[in-house]
Coordinates of C-alpha atoms and ligand atoms in Angstrom, one line a residue:
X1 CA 166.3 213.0 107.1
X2 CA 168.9 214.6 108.9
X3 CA 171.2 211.6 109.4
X4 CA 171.2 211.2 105.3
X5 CA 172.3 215.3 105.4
X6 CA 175.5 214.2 108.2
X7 CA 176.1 210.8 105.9
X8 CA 176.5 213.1 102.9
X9 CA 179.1 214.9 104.7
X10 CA 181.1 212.3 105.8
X11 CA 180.7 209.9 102.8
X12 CA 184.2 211.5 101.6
X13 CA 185.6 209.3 104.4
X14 CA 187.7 212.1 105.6
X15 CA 187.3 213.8 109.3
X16 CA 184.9 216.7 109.7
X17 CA 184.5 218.8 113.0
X18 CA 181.3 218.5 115.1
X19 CA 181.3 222.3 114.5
X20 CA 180.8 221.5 110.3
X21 CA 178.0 219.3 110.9
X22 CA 176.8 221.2 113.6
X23 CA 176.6 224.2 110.2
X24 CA 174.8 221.7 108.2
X25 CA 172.1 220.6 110.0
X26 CA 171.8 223.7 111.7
X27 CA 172.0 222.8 115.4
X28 CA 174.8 223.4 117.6
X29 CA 177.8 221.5 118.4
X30 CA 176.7 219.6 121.3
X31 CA 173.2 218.6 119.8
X32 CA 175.1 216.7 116.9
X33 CA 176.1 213.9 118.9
X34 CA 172.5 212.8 119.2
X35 CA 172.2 212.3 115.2
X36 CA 175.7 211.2 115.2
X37 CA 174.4 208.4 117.8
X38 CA 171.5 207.3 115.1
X39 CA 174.6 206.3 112.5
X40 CA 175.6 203.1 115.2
X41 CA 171.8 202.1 114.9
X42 CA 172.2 202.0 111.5
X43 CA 175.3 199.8 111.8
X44 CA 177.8 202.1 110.8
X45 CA 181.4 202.3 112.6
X46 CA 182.1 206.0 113.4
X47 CA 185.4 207.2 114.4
X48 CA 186.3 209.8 116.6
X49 CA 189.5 211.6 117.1
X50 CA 190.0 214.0 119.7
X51 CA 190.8 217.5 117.7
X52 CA 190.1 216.2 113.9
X53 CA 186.2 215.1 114.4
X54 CA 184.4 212.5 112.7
X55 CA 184.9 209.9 110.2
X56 CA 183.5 207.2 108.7
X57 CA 186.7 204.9 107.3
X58 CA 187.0 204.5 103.7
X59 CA 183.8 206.5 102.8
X60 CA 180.2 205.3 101.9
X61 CA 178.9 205.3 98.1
X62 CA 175.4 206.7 98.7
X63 CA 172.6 206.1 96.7
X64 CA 171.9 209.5 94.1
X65 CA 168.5 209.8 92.3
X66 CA 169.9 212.6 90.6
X67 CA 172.8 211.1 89.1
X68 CA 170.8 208.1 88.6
X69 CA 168.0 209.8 86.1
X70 CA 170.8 211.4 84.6
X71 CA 172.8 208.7 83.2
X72 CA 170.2 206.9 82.0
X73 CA 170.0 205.9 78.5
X74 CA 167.9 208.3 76.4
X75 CA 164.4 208.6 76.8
X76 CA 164.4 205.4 79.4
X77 CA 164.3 208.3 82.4
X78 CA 161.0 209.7 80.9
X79 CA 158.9 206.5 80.8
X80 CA 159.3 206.1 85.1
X81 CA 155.9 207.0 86.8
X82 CA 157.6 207.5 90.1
X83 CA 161.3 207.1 91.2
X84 CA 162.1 207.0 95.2
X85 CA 165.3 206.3 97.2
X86 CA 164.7 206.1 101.0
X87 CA 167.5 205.9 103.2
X88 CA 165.8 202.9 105.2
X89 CA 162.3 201.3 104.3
X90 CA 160.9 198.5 105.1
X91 CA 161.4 196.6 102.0
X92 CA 161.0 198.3 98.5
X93 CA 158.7 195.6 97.1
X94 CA 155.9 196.0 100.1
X95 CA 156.2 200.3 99.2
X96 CA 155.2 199.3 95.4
X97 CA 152.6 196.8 96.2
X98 CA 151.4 199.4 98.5
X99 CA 151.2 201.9 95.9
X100 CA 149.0 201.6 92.4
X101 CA 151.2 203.0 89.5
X102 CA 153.1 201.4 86.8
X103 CA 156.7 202.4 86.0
X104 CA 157.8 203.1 88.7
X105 CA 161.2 202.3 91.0
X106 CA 162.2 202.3 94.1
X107 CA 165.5 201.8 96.1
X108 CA 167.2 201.5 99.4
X109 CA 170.1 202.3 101.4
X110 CA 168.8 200.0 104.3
X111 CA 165.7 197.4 104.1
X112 CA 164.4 197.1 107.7
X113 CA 162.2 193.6 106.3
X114 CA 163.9 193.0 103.4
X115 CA 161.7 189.8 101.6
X116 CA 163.5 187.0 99.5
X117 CA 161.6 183.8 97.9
X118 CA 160.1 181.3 100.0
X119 CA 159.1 183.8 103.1
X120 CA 162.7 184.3 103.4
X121 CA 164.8 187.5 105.0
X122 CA 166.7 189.3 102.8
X123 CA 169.8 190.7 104.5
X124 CA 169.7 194.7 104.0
X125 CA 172.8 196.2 105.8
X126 CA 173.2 200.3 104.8
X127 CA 174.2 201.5 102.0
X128 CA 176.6 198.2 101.0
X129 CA 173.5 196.4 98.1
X130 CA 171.3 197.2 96.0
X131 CA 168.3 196.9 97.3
X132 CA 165.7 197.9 94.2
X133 CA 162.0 197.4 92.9
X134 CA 160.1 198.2 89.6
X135 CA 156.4 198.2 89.3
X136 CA 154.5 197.3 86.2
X137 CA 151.3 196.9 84.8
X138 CA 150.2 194.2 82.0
X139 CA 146.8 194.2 80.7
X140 CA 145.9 190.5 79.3
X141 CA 146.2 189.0 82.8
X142 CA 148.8 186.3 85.0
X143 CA 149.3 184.1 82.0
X144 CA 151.5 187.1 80.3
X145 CA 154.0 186.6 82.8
X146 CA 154.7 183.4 82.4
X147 CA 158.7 183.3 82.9
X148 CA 158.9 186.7 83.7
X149 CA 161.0 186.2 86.6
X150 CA 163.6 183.9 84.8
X151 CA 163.8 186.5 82.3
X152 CA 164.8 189.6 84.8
X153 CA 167.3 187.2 85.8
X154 CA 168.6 187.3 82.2
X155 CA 168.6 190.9 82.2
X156 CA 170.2 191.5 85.8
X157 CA 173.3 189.5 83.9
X158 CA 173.6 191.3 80.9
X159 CA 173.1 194.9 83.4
X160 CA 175.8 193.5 85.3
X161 CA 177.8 192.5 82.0
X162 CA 177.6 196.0 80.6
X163 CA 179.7 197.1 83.5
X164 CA 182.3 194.8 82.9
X165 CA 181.6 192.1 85.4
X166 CA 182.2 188.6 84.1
X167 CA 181.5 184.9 85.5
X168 CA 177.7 185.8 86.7
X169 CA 175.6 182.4 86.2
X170 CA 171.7 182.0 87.2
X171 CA 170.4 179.1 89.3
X172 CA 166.8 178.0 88.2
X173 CA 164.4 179.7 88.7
X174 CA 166.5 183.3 89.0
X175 CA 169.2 183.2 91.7
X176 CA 172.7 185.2 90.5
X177 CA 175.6 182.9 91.4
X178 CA 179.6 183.9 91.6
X179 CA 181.2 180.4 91.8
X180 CA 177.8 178.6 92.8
X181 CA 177.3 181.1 95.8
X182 CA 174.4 183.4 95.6
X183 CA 175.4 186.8 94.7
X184 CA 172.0 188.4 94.0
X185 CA 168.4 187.1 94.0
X186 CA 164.7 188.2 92.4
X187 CA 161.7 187.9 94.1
X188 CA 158.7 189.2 91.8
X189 CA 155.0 190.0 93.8
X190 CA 151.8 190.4 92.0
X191 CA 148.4 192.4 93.1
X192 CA 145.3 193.6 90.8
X193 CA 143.1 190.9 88.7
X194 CA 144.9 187.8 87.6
X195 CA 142.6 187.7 84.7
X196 CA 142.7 191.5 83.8
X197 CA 145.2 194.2 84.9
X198 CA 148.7 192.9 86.6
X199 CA 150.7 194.7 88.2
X200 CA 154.0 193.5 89.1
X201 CA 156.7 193.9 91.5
X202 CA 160.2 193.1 90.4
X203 CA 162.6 192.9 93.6
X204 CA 165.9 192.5 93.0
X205 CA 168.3 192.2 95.7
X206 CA 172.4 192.0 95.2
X207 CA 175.4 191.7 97.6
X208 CA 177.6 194.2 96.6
X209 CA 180.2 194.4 99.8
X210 CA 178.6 192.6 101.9
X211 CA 179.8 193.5 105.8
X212 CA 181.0 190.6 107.5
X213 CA 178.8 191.4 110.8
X214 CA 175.2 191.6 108.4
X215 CA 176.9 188.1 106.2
X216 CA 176.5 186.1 109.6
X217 CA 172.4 186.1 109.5
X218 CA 172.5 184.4 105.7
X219 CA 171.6 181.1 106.1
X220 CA 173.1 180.1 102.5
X221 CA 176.3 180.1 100.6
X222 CA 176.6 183.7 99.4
X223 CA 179.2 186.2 97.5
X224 CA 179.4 190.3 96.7
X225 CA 180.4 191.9 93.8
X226 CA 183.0 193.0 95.4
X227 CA 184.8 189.3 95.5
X228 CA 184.2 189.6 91.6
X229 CA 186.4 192.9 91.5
X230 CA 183.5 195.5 90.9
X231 CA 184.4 198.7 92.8
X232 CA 182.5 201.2 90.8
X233 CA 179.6 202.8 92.3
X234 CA 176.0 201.7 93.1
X235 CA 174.3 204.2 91.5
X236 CA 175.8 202.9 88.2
X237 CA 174.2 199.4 88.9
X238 CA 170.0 201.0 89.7
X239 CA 170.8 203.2 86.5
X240 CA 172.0 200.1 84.3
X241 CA 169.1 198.1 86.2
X242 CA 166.6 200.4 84.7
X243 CA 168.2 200.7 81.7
X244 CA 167.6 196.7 81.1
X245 CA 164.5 196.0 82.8
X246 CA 162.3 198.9 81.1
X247 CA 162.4 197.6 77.3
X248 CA 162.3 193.6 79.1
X249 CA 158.9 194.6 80.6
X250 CA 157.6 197.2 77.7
X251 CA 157.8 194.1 75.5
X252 CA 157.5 191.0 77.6
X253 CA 153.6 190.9 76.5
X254 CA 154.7 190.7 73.3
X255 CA 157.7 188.6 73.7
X256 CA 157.1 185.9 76.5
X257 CA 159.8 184.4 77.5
X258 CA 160.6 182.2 74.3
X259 CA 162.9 185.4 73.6
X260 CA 165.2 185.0 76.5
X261 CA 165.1 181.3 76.7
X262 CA 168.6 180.3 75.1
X263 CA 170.4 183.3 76.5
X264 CA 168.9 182.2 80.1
X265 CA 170.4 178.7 79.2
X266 CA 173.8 180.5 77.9
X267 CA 173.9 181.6 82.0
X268 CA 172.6 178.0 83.3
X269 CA 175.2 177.3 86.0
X270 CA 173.3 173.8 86.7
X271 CA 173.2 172.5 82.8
X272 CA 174.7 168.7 82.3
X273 CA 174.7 168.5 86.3
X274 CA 172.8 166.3 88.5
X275 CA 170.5 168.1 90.7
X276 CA 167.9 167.6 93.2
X277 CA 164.4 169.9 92.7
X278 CA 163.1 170.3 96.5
X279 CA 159.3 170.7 96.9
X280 CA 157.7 170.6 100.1
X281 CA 156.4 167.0 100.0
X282 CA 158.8 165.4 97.3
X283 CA 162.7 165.2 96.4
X284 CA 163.3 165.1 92.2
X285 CA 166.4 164.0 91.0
X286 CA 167.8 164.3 87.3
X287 CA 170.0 165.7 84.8
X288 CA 169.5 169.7 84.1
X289 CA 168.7 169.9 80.8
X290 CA 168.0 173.5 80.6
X291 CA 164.3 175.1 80.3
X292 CA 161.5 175.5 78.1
X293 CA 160.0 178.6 76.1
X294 CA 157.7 179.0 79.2
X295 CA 160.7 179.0 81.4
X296 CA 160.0 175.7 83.6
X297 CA 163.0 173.6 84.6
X298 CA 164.0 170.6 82.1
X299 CA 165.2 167.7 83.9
X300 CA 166.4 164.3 82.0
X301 CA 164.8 161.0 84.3
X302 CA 165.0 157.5 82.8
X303 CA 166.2 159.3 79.7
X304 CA 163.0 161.2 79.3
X305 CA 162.7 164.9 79.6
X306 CA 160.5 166.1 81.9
X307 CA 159.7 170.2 82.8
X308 CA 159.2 171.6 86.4
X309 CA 157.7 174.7 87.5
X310 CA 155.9 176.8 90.1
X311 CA 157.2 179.2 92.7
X312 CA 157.7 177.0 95.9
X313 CA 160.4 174.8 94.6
X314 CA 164.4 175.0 95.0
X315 CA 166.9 173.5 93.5
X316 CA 170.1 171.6 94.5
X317 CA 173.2 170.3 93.3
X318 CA 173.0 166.4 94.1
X319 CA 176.3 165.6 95.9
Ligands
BTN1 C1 165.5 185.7 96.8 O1 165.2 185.2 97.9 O2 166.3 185.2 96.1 C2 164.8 187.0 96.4 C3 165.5 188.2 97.1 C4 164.8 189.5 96.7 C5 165.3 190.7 97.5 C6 164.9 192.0 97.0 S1 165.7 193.3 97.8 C7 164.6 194.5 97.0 C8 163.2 193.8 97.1 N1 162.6 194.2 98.3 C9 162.4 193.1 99.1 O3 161.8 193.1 100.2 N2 162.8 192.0 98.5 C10 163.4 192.3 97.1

């Protein structure tokens, strides 16, 4: 894509003549301008000064598959299938589904239809998130993945944690919360036989510098990374990503969730607080009490404990 060759180029954030890029993509001075035009539709500010060239202020961090597989932990790099990073794509769960391997990843610098829970958008703006999917196959069936969602959520924290981020909390069933707002979010598709071969699609979605013009089409209360002090670099995040989520799913057949249930609850931004669980004909209200080795929502009514689950519901603080 000759945009992502110009992008390159001016990801330094420093000014480069239309004659430079002109060199790189091979077309003459004049012709750039048309490519230069495609960065606005991508939602990028360019500036242009008379005599210095082009810039793009304060740089990009691209997205690098290379320097991705390479700083994966050992071995983890060689069990991937299939690893693609488009500069824009629909959304990187649909290319997975739409594909039939296991193992393999996907990211984006832009999601055109970017999917969250509950037929949802998920805000994509270029080159800012993360924007990643993982495919996987487990024989034995639907019932294997019972939990399987909150779980990923478990491991998104701890991938976050081994870069040094702090205060990351999980909303039932996977939301990542900064202070209660949503700072990243899981949305996990299935295709093949329910009762045979599963494959899996783990989306995960987080804000990382969220621009302010791309923030005012989220319809909840929502946070970056960025507020959190992370300014290290994307690819880091997909590498440690894949570092996490490859032994979660290699094992989760084995494992269930029972395995990631208290550290899930060690996360629980909701436990001891009165909440509301939203389905779409009935309002619950209780005390979060945690969840069970399957991974459904404990809520204390009348001094009972009763457990919630299933993939249409959302949950509320009661005010
Ligand atoms: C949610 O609503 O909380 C789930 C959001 C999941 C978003 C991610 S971004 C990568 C992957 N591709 C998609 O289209 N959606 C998921």
């Amino acid at each position: 894509m000759a945009v992502m060759k110009i992008l390159r180029v001016l990801s330094d954030g420093e000014f480069h003549s239309g004659e430079e890029l002109g060199v790189v993509l091979g077309v003459s001075r004049t012709a750039i301008w048309k490519h230069l035009h495609k960065l606005t539709d991508l939602g990028l500010e360019l500036v242009s000064v008379k005599g210095r060239g082009y810039c793009i202020e304060g740089g990009l961090d691209l997205l690098d598959s290379e320097s991705i597989m390479e700083s994966l932990v050992g071995g983890v790099g060689e069990r991937l299938s299939s690893f693609d990073v488009f500069a824009e794509i629909d959304s990187t769960n649909s290319f997975l589904l739409s594909k039939n391997g296991s193992a393999e990843v996907c990211l984006a610098e832009r999601q055109t239809s970017g999917r969250g829970r509950r037929g949802r958008q998920w805000v994509s703006p270029f080159a800012k998130n993360i924007y990643f999917s993982m495919s996987w196959v487990f024989a034995g069936g639907a019932q294997v993945l019972e939990g399987l969602s909150l779980a990923v959520g478990v491991k998104v924290v701890a991938a976050l944690e081994s870069l040094g981020l702090k205060g990351l909390q999980l909303k039932w069933p996977n939301d990542v919360l900064i202070d209660g707002k949503k700072v990243g979010g899981i949305l996990l598709e299935m295709s093949g036989d329910v009762s045979g071969d599963c494959r899996v699609v783990v989306g995960i979605g987080l804000n990382l510098e969220m621009p302010t013009k791309a923030s005012a089409s989220i319809d909840q209360a929502w946070a970056d990374l960025a507020s959190l002090g992370y300014s290290g670099s994307r690819n880091d995040i997909a590498c440690r990503l894949i570092d996490h989520l490859i032994p979660l799913l290699a094992g989760y057949s084995e494992s269930g969730f029972e395995l990631y249930q208290k550290e899930w609850e060690s996360f629980d931004a909701f436990r001891g607080k009165t909440v509301k669980l939203i389905s779409a004909d009935k309002v619950e209200q209780g005390v979060a009490s945690g969840v069970s080795t399957s991974g459904a929502l404990l809520l204390e009514q009348d001094g009972k404990i009763k457990a919630f689950s299933g993939g249409e519901l959302s949950l509320r603080l009661a005010v």
